mmCIF file of C-alpha atoms and ligand atoms in Angstrom:
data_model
loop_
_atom_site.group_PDB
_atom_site.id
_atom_site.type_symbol
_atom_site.label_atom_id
_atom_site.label_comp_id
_atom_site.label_asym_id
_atom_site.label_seq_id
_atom_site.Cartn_x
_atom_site.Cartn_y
_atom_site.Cartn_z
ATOM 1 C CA UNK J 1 169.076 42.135 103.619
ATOM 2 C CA UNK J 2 165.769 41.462 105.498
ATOM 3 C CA UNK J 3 165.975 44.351 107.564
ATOM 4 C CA UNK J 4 162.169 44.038 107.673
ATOM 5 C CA UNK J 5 161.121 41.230 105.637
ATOM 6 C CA UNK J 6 161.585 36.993 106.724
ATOM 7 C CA UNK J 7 163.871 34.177 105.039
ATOM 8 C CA UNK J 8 161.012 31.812 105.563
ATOM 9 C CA UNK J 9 158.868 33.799 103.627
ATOM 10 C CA UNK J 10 161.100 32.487 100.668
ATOM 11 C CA UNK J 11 161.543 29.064 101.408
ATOM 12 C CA UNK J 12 157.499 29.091 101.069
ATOM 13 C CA UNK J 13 158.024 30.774 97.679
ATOM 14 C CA UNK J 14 159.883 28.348 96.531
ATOM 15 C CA UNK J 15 156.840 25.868 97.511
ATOM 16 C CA UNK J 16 154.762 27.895 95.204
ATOM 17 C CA UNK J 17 156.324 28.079 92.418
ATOM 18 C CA UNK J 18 158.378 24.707 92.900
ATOM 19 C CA UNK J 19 161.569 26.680 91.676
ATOM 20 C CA UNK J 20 164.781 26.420 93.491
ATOM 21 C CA UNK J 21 165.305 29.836 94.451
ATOM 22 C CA UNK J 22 169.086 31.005 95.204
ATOM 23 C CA UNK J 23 168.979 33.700 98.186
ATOM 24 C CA UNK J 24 171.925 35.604 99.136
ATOM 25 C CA UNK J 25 171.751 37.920 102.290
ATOM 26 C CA UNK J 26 173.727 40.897 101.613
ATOM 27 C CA UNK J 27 173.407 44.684 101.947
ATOM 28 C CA UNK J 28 172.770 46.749 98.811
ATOM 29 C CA UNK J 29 175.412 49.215 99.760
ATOM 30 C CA UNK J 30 178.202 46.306 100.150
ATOM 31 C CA UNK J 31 179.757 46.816 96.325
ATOM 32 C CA UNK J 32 181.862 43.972 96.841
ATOM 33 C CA UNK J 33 179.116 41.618 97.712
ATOM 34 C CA UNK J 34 177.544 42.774 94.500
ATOM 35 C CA UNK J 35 180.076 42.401 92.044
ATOM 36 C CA UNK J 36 179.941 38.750 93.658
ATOM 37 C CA UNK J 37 176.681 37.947 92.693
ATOM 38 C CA UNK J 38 176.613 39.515 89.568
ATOM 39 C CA UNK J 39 179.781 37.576 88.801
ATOM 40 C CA UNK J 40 177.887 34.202 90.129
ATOM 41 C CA UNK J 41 174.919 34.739 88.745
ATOM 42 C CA UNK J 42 174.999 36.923 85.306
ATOM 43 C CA UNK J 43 171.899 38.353 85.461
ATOM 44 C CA UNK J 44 170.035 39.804 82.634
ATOM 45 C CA UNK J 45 168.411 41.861 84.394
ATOM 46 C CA UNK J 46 167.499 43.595 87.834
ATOM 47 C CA UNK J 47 164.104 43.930 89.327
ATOM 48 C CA UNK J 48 165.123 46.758 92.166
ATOM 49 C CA UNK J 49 163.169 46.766 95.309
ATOM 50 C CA UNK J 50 166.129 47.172 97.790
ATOM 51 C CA UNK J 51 164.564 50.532 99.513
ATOM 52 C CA UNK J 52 163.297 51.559 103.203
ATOM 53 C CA UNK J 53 159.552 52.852 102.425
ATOM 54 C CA UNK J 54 158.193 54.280 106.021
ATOM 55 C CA UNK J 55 157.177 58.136 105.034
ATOM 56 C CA UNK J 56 157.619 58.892 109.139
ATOM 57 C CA UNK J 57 160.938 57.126 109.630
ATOM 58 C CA UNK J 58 162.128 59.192 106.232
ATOM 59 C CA UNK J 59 161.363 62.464 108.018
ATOM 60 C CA UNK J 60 162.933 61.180 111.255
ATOM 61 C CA UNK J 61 165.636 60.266 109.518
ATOM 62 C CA UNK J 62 166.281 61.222 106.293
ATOM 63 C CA UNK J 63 169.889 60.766 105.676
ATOM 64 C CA UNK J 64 169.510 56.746 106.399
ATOM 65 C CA UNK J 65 166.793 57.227 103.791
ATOM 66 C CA UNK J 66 169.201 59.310 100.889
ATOM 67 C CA UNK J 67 172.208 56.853 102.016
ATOM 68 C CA UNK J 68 170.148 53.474 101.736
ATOM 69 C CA UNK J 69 167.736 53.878 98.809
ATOM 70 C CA UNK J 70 169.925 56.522 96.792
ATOM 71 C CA UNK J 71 173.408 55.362 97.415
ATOM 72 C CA UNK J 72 172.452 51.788 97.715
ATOM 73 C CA UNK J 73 170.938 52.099 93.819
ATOM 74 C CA UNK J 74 174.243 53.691 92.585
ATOM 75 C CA UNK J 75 175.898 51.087 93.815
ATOM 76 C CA UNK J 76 173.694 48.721 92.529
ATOM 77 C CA UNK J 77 173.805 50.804 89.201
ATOM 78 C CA UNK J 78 177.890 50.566 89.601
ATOM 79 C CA UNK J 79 177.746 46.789 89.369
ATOM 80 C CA UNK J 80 175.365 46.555 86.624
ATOM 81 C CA UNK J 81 177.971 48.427 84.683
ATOM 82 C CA UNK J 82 180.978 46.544 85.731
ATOM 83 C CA UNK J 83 178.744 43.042 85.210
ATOM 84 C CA UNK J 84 177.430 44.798 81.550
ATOM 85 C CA UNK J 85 174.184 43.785 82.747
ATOM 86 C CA UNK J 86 171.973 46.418 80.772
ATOM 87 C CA UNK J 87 168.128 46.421 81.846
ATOM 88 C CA UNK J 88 166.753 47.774 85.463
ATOM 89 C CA UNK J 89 163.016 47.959 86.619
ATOM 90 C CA UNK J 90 162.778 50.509 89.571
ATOM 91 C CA UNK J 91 159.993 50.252 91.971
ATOM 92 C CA UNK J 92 159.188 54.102 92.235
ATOM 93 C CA UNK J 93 155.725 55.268 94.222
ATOM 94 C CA UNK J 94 152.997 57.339 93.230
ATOM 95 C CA UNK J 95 154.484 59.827 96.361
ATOM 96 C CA UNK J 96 156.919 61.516 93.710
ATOM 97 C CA UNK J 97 153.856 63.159 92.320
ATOM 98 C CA UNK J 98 153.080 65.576 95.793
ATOM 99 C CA UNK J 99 149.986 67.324 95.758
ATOM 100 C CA UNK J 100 147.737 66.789 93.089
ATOM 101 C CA UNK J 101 147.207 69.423 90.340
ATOM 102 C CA UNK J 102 144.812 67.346 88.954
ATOM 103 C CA UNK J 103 143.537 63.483 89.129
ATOM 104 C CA UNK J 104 143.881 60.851 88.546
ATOM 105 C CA UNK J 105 147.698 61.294 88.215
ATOM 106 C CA UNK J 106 148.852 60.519 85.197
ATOM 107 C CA UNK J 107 152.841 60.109 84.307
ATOM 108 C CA UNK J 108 152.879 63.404 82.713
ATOM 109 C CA UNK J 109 151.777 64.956 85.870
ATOM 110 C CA UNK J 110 154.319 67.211 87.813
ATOM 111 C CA UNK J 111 156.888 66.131 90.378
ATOM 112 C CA UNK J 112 156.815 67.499 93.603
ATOM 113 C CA UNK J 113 157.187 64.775 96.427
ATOM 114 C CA UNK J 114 156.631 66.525 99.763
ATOM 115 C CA UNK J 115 158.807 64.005 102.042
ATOM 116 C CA UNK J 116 162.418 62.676 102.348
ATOM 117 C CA UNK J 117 160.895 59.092 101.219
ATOM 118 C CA UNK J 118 159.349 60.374 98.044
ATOM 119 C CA UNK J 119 162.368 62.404 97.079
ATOM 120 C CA UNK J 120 164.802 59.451 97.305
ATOM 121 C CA UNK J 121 162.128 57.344 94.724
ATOM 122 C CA UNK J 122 162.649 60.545 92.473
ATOM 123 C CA UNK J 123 166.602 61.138 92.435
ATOM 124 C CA UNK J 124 167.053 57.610 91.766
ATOM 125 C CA UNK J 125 164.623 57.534 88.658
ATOM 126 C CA UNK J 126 166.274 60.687 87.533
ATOM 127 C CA UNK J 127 169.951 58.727 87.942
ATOM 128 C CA UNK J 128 168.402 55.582 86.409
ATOM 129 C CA UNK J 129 167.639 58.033 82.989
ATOM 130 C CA UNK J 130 171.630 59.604 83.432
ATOM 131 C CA UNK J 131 172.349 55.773 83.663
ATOM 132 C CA UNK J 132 170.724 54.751 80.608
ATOM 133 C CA UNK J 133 171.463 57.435 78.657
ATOM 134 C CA UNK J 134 175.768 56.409 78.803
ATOM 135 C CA UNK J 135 175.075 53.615 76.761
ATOM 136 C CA UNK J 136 172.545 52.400 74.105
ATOM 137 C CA UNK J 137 172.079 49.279 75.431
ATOM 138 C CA UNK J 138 170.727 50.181 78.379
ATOM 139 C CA UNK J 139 167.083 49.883 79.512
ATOM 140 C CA UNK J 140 165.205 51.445 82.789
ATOM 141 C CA UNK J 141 161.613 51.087 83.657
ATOM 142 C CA UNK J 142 160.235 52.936 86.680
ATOM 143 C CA UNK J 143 157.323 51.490 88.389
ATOM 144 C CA UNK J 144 155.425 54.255 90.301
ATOM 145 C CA UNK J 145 153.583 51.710 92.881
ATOM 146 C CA UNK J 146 150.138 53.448 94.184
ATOM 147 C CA UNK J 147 149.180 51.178 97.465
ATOM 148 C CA UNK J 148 149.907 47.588 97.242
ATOM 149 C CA UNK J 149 148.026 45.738 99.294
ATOM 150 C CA UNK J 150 146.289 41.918 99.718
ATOM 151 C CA UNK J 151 148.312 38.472 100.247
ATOM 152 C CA UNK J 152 149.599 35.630 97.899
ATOM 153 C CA UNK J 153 145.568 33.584 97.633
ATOM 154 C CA UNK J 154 147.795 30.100 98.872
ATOM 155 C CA UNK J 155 148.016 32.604 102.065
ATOM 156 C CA UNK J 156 151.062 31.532 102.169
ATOM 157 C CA UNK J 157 153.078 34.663 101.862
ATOM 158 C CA UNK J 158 151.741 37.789 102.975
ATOM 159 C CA UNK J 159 152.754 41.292 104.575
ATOM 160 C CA UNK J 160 154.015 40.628 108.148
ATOM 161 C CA UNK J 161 155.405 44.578 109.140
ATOM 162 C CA UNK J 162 157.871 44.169 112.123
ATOM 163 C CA UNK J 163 156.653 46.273 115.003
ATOM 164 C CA UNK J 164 153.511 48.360 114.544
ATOM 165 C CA UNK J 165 152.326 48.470 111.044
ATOM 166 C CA UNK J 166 152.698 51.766 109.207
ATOM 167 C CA UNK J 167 150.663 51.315 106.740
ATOM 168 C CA UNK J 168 146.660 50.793 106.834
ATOM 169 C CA UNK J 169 146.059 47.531 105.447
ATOM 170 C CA UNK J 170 148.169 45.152 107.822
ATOM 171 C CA UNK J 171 147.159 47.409 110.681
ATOM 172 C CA UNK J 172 143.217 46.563 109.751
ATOM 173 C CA UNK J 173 144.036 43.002 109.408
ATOM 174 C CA UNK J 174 145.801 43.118 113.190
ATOM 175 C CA UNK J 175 142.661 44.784 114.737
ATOM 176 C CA UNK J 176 140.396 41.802 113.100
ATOM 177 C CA UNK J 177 142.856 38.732 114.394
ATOM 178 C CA UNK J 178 142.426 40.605 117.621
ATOM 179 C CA UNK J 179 146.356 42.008 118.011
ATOM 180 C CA UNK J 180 145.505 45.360 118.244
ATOM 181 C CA UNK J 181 142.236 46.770 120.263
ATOM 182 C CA UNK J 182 141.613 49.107 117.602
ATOM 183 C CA UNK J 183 142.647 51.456 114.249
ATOM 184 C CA UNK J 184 143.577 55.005 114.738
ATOM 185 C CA UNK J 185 142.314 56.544 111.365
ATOM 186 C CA UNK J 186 143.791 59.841 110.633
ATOM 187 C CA UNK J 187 141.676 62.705 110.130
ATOM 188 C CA UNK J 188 138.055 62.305 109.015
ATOM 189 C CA UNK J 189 137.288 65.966 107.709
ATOM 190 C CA UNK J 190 138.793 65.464 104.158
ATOM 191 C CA UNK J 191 137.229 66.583 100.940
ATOM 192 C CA UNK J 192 136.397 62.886 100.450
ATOM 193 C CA UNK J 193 132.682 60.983 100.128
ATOM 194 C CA UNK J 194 133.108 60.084 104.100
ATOM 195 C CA UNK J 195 135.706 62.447 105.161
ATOM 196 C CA UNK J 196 138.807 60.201 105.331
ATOM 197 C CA UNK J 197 141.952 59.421 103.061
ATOM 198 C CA UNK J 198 141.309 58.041 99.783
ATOM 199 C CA UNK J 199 143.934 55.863 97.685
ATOM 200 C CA UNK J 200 144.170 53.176 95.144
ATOM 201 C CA UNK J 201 144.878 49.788 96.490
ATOM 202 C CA UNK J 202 146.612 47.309 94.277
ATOM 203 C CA UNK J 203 146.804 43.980 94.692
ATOM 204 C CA UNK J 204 149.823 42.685 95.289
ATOM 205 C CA UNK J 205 149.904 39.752 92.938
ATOM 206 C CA UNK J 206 148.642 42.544 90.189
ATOM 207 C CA UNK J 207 151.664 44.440 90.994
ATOM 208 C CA UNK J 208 154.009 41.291 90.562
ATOM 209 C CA UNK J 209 152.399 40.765 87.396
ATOM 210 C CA UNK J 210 153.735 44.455 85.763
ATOM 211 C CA UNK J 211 156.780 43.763 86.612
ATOM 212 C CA UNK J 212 156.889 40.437 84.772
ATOM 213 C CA UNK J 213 155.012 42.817 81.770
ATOM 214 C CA UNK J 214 158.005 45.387 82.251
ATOM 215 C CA UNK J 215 160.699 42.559 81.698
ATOM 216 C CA UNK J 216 158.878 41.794 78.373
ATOM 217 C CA UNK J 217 160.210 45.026 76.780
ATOM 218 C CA UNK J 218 158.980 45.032 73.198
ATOM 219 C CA UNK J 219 156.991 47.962 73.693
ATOM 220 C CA UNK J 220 158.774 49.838 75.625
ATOM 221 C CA UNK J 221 161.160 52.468 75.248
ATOM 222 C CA UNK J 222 164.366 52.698 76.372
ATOM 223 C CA UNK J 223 163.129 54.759 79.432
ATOM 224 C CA UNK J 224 160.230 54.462 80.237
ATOM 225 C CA UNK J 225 157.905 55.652 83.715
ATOM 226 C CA UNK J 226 154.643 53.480 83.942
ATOM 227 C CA UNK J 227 152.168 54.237 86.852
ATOM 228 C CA UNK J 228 150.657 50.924 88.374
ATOM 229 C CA UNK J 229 147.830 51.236 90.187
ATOM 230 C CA UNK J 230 144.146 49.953 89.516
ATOM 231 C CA UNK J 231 142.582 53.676 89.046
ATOM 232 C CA UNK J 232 139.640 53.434 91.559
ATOM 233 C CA UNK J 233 139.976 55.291 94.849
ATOM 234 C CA UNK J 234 139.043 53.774 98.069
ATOM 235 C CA UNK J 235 138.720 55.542 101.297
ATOM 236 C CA UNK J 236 139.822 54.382 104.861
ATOM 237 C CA UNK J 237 135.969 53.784 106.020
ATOM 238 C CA UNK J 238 135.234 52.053 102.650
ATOM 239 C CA UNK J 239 138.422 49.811 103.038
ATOM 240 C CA UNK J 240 137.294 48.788 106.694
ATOM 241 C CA UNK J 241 133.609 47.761 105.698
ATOM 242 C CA UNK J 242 134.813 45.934 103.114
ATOM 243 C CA UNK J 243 137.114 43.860 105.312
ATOM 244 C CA UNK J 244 134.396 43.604 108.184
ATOM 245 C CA UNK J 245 132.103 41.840 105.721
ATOM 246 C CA UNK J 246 135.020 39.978 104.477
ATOM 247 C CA UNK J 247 136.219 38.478 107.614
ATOM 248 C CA UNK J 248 132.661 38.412 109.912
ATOM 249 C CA UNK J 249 134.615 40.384 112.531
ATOM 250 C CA UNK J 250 133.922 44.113 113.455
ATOM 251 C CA UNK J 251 137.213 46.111 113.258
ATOM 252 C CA UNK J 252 136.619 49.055 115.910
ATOM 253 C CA UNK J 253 138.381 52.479 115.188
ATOM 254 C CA UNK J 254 138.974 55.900 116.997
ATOM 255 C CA UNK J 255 139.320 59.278 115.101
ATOM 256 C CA UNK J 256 142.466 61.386 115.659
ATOM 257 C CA UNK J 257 143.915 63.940 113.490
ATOM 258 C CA UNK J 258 145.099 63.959 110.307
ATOM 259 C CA UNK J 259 148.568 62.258 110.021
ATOM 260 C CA UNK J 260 151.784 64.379 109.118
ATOM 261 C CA UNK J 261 152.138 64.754 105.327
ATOM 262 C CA UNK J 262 148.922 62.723 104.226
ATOM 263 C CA UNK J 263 147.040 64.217 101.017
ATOM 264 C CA UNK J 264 143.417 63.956 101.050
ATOM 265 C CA UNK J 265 143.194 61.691 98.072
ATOM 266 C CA UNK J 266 145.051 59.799 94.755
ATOM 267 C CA UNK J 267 144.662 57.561 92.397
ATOM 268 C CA UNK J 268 146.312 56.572 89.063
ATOM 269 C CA UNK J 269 145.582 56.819 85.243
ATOM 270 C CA UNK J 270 147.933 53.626 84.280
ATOM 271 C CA UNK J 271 145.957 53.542 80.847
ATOM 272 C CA UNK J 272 150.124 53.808 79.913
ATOM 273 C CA UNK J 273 150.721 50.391 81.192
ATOM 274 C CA UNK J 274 147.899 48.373 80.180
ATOM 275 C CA UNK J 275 148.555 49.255 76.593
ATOM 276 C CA UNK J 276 152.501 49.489 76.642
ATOM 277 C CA UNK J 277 152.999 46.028 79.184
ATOM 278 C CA UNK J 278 150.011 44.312 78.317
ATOM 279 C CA UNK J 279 148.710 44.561 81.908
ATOM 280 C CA UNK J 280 145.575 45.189 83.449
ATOM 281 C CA UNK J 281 144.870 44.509 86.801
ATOM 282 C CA UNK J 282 142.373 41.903 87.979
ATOM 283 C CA UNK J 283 141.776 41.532 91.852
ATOM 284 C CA UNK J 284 139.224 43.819 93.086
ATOM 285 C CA UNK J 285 139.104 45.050 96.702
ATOM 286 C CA UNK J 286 136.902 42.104 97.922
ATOM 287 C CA UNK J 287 139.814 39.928 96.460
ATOM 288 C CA UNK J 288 142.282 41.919 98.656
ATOM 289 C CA UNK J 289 140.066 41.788 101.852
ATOM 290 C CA UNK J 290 139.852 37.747 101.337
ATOM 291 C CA UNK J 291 142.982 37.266 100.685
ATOM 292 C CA UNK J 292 144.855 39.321 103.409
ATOM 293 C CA UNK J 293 142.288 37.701 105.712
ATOM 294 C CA UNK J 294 143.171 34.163 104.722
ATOM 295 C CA UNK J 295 146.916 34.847 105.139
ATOM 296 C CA UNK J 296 146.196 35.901 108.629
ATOM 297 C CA UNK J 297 144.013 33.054 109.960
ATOM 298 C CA UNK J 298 146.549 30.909 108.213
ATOM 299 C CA UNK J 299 149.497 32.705 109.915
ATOM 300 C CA UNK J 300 148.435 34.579 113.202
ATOM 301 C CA UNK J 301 151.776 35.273 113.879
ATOM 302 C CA UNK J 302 153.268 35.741 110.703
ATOM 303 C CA UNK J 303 156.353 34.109 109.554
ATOM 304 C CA UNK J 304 157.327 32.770 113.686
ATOM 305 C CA UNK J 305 160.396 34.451 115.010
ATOM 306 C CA UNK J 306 162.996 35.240 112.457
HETATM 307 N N1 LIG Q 401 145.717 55.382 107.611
HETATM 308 C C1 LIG Q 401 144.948 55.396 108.777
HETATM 309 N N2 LIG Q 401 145.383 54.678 109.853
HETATM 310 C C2 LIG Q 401 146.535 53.934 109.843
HETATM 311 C C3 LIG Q 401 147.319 53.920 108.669
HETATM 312 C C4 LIG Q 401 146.877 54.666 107.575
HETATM 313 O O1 LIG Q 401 143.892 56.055 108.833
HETATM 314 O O2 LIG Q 401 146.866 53.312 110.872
HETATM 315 C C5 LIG Q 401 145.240 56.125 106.428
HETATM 316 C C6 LIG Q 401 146.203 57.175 105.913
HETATM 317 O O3 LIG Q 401 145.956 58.410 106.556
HETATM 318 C C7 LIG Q 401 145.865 57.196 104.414
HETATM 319 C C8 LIG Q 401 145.471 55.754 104.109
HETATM 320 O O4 LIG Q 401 145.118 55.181 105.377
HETATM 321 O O5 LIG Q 401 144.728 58.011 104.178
HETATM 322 C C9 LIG Q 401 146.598 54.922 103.485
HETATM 323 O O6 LIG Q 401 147.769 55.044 104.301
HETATM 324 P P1 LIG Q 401 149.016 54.072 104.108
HETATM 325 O O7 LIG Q 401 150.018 54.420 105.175
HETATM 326 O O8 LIG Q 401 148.571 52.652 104.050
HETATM 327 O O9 LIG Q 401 149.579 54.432 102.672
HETATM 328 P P2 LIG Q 401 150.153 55.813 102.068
HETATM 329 O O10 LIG Q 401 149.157 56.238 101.040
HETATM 330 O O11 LIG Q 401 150.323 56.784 103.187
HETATM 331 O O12 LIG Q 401 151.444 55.393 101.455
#
């Protein structure tokens, strides 16, 4: 419904790709908008990434959180069964894991998200598997995302947050094009090589890719949870440098306090999906530095006014 994402962004991905792309603006919770599409279009299959993602706002408030991202996937999930359509891919997140009882993660690790956000990614796997499990033709694949990050290299379609960025990437990338004076990092005393938060940045385009592997199904089994990250932890500092030399500009930073709910640091085993997808992912951090950084020069203002 592009409650934080732009329509132009799509016209440019139809550039791209030179594929007519059919859009329809509707709400995820509006059933009878659904059963519209799914009557117009007969889809095979659904790629589900209808879900607010802000950790803070999910605390604020977390019964927008349970109402959109849970209710709107049975609803979603309702369709599918009225339209027979049989096969869902979930985009889940590495936060359904909580505090690490060992790393890297792997899927066999316990579940224990610590925030509204992360519990909403976990019900709605769990329903996906009671979903599945109704009728034999049915297929779910949960994604766990670890920290998707980096640009389209056209730079023509990037990550353009409306209002202040939540997340550490675009807010690095609005310090170097000179929007913001500087990044707050958040807490520098962690057990970590330079005492800030570590996590494993995927590129975006890497991430894309699994989900095109998750489609191809001949591996796979009828449920199936696949963590997608590129298993190398980066921290905050390390993530900055690499963007300064990236870019030629210097990104200053203050020091506050460590931010509500942040673990120290995570990163993912997804030796399950490169052997069960055929995926592997191939764009290193200096990839995601020069390609974030060309969407911005290309963009400074992101998409333009919606
Ligand atoms: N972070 C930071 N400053 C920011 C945003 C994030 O220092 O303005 C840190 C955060 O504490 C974490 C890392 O960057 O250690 C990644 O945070 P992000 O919000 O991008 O992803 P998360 O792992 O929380 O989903």
């Amino acid at each position: 419904n592009l409650c934080n994402g732009h329509e132009a962004a799509l016209e440019r991905v139809q550039g791209i790709t030179n594929c007519e792309l059919q859009f329809m603006n509707a709400d995820i919770l509006d059933s009878n908008t659904l059963d519209k599409v799914f009557n117009n279009f007969k889809p095979e299959a659904v790629i589900h990434f209808a879900g607010l993602k802000a950790v803070s706002e999910s605390v604020a408030d977390p019964l927008k959180y349970y109402e959109v991202n849970v209710g709107g996937s049975i609803s979603l999930l309702k369709t599918m069964s009225k339209a027979k359509c049989n096969n869902i891919v979930f985009s889940s997140s590495a936060t359904v894991y909580g505090d690490p009882q060992y790393l890297p993660y792997d899927e066999e690790h316990s579940t224990n998200p610590v925030n509204p956000y992360g519990r909403t990614k976990l019900m709605i796997e769990n329903i996906i598997n009671d979903w599945i499990t109704t009728d034999s033709k049915r297929r779910g694949t949960i994604l766990r995302y670890f920290n998707p990050v980096g640009a389209h290299e056209s730079g023509q379609i990037g990550e353009e947050p409306i209002g202040t960025p939540n997340n550490l990437m675009p807010y690095i990338a609005q310090v170097a094009d000179g929007r913001r004076e500087y990044l707050n990092i958040f807490g520098n005393d962690y057990d970590t090589a330079d005492g800030t938060g570590a996590r494993d940045y995927i590129h975006v385009v890497d991430l894309a890719l699994a989900h095109i592997g998750a489609l191809n199904q001949n591996k796979l089994n009828k449920f199936e949870i696949l963590n997608v990250g590129a298993g190398k932890s980066t921290t905050v500092l390390e993530l900055l440098k690499k963007f300064e030399e990236t870019s030629g500009v210097t990104i200053n930073f203050k020091y506050l306090p460590r931010r509500d709910g942040d673990l120290a640091a995570f990163w993912a085993d997804s030796s399950k999906a490169f052997e069960k997808i055929d995926w592997q992912p191939e764009r290193n951090i200096k990839k995601i530095c020069e390609d974030t950084w060309c969407w911005h020069k290309l963009n400074p203002t992101g998409y333009g006014p919606k």
